[in-house]
CSV table of C-alpha atoms in Angstrom, one decimal:
chain,number,residue,atom,x,y,z
A,30,UNK,CA,-51.9,-74.9,-24.8
A,31,UNK,CA,-49.2,-74.0,-22.0
A,32,UNK,CA,-52.0,-76.6,-19.6
A,33,UNK,CA,-53.3,-79.3,-21.9
A,34,UNK,CA,-49.2,-79.4,-22.5
A,35,UNK,CA,-49.2,-80.8,-19.2
A,36,UNK,CA,-53.2,-81.0,-18.0
A,37,UNK,CA,-56.0,-83.5,-19.4
A,38,UNK,CA,-59.2,-80.3,-20.4
A,39,UNK,CA,-62.2,-81.6,-21.4
A,40,UNK,CA,-61.2,-84.8,-21.8
A,41,UNK,CA,-57.2,-84.5,-23.9
A,42,UNK,CA,-54.2,-84.1,-23.4
A,43,UNK,CA,-51.9,-82.6,-25.7
A,44,UNK,CA,-49.8,-84.3,-26.8
A,45,UNK,CA,-49.8,-87.3,-25.2
A,46,UNK,CA,-47.3,-88.1,-22.6
A,47,UNK,CA,-45.5,-90.3,-25.3
A,48,UNK,CA,-45.1,-87.7,-27.8
A,49,UNK,CA,-44.1,-84.9,-25.3
A,50,UNK,CA,-41.7,-86.8,-23.8
A,51,UNK,CA,-40.1,-86.9,-28.0
A,52,UNK,CA,-40.5,-83.6,-28.7
A,53,UNK,CA,-38.6,-82.6,-25.7
A,54,UNK,CA,-35.6,-84.9,-25.8
A,55,UNK,CA,-32.7,-82.4,-26.7
A,56,UNK,CA,-32.8,-81.9,-30.8
A,57,UNK,CA,-30.0,-79.1,-31.6
A,58,UNK,CA,-28.2,-76.9,-29.5
A,59,UNK,CA,-25.2,-74.7,-29.4
A,60,UNK,CA,-24.0,-72.4,-31.5
A,61,UNK,CA,-26.3,-71.2,-35.0
A,62,UNK,CA,-24.8,-70.9,-37.8
A,63,UNK,CA,-24.4,-67.5,-38.0
A,64,UNK,CA,-22.2,-65.7,-35.3
A,65,UNK,CA,-24.5,-64.8,-32.9
A,66,UNK,CA,-22.8,-65.0,-29.5
A,67,UNK,CA,-23.6,-67.3,-26.8
A,68,UNK,CA,-25.9,-68.7,-24.6
A,69,UNK,CA,-28.1,-70.5,-26.8
A,70,UNK,CA,-30.8,-72.0,-26.9
A,71,UNK,CA,-31.7,-75.5,-26.6
A,72,UNK,CA,-34.5,-77.0,-28.8
A,73,UNK,CA,-36.9,-79.9,-29.1
A,74,UNK,CA,-39.0,-80.8,-31.9
A,75,UNK,CA,-41.3,-77.2,-31.9
A,76,UNK,CA,-40.5,-76.0,-28.6
A,77,UNK,CA,-37.6,-74.3,-26.6
A,78,UNK,CA,-36.0,-76.3,-23.6
A,79,UNK,CA,-34.6,-75.1,-20.3
A,80,UNK,CA,-30.9,-74.3,-21.3
A,81,UNK,CA,-28.4,-71.1,-19.9
A,82,UNK,CA,-30.2,-68.9,-22.7
A,83,UNK,CA,-33.5,-69.3,-21.5
A,84,UNK,CA,-34.6,-70.7,-17.7
A,85,UNK,CA,-37.6,-71.7,-17.4
A,86,UNK,CA,-38.4,-73.6,-14.0
A,87,UNK,CA,-36.7,-76.9,-14.0
A,88,UNK,CA,-34.8,-79.3,-16.6
A,89,UNK,CA,-38.7,-81.1,-17.7
A,90,UNK,CA,-39.8,-77.3,-18.5
A,91,UNK,CA,-41.3,-76.8,-22.5
A,92,UNK,CA,-42.2,-73.2,-23.7
A,93,UNK,CA,-40.8,-70.6,-26.4
A,94,UNK,CA,-40.2,-67.0,-26.5
A,95,UNK,CA,-40.1,-65.0,-28.8
A,96,UNK,CA,-39.1,-61.0,-29.8
A,97,UNK,CA,-40.1,-58.0,-27.2
A,98,UNK,CA,-39.8,-60.1,-24.3
A,99,UNK,CA,-42.3,-62.9,-24.5
A,100,UNK,CA,-42.4,-66.4,-23.0
A,101,UNK,CA,-45.0,-69.4,-22.6
A,102,UNK,CA,-43.9,-72.9,-21.0
A,103,UNK,CA,-45.5,-75.6,-19.4
A,104,UNK,CA,-43.9,-77.1,-16.3
A,105,UNK,CA,-44.7,-80.7,-15.8
A,106,UNK,CA,-43.1,-81.1,-12.4
A,107,UNK,CA,-45.2,-78.8,-11.3
A,108,UNK,CA,-48.1,-78.4,-13.0
A,109,UNK,CA,-47.8,-75.2,-14.1
A,110,UNK,CA,-49.1,-73.5,-17.6
A,111,UNK,CA,-47.0,-69.9,-17.6
A,112,UNK,CA,-47.3,-67.0,-20.5
A,113,UNK,CA,-46.1,-63.1,-20.1
A,114,UNK,CA,-47.2,-60.9,-23.0
A,115,UNK,CA,-46.3,-57.2,-23.3
A,116,UNK,CA,-47.1,-55.2,-25.6
A,117,UNK,CA,-44.4,-53.1,-27.3
A,118,UNK,CA,-41.1,-54.6,-29.0
A,119,UNK,CA,-38.6,-53.8,-26.6
A,120,UNK,CA,-35.1,-55.0,-27.4
A,121,UNK,CA,-33.4,-56.3,-23.3
A,122,UNK,CA,-36.2,-56.4,-21.9
A,123,UNK,CA,-35.7,-58.9,-18.8
A,124,UNK,CA,-39.5,-58.7,-17.1
A,125,UNK,CA,-40.7,-62.3,-18.2
A,126,UNK,CA,-37.3,-63.3,-16.6
A,127,UNK,CA,-37.5,-61.9,-13.0
A,128,UNK,CA,-41.1,-62.9,-13.2
A,129,UNK,CA,-40.3,-66.7,-14.2
A,130,UNK,CA,-37.1,-66.5,-11.4
A,131,UNK,CA,-39.8,-65.2,-8.9
A,132,UNK,CA,-41.9,-67.9,-9.7
A,133,UNK,CA,-39.3,-70.8,-9.3
A,134,UNK,CA,-38.5,-69.0,-5.8
A,135,UNK,CA,-42.4,-69.3,-4.4
A,136,UNK,CA,-42.7,-72.6,-5.7
A,137,UNK,CA,-39.0,-73.8,-4.4
A,138,UNK,CA,-41.0,-72.5,-0.7
A,139,UNK,CA,-44.0,-74.9,-1.3
């Protein structure tokens, strides 16, 4: 799905550009109702957006992270779909963050 968010696949793009634009407008940010320490994520409609809490590639990236260090996102600027999955649930796993940081560096050098 990350790829179809930014590229046409089999003649279809899910969602279309207008829907993607509306879905990625910031709808929620800041401290949650429970006392969780910051930094906090930013949310569109169903998508986690680039924020201090979860850095993707650019401000136009949209995706979602998950427990155990998983993360998947699409970046329309770079035309990249990315997913990092683990097979274990470990707190504090920063491998996805390091891989995304390395990918950002490689793309910036192009």
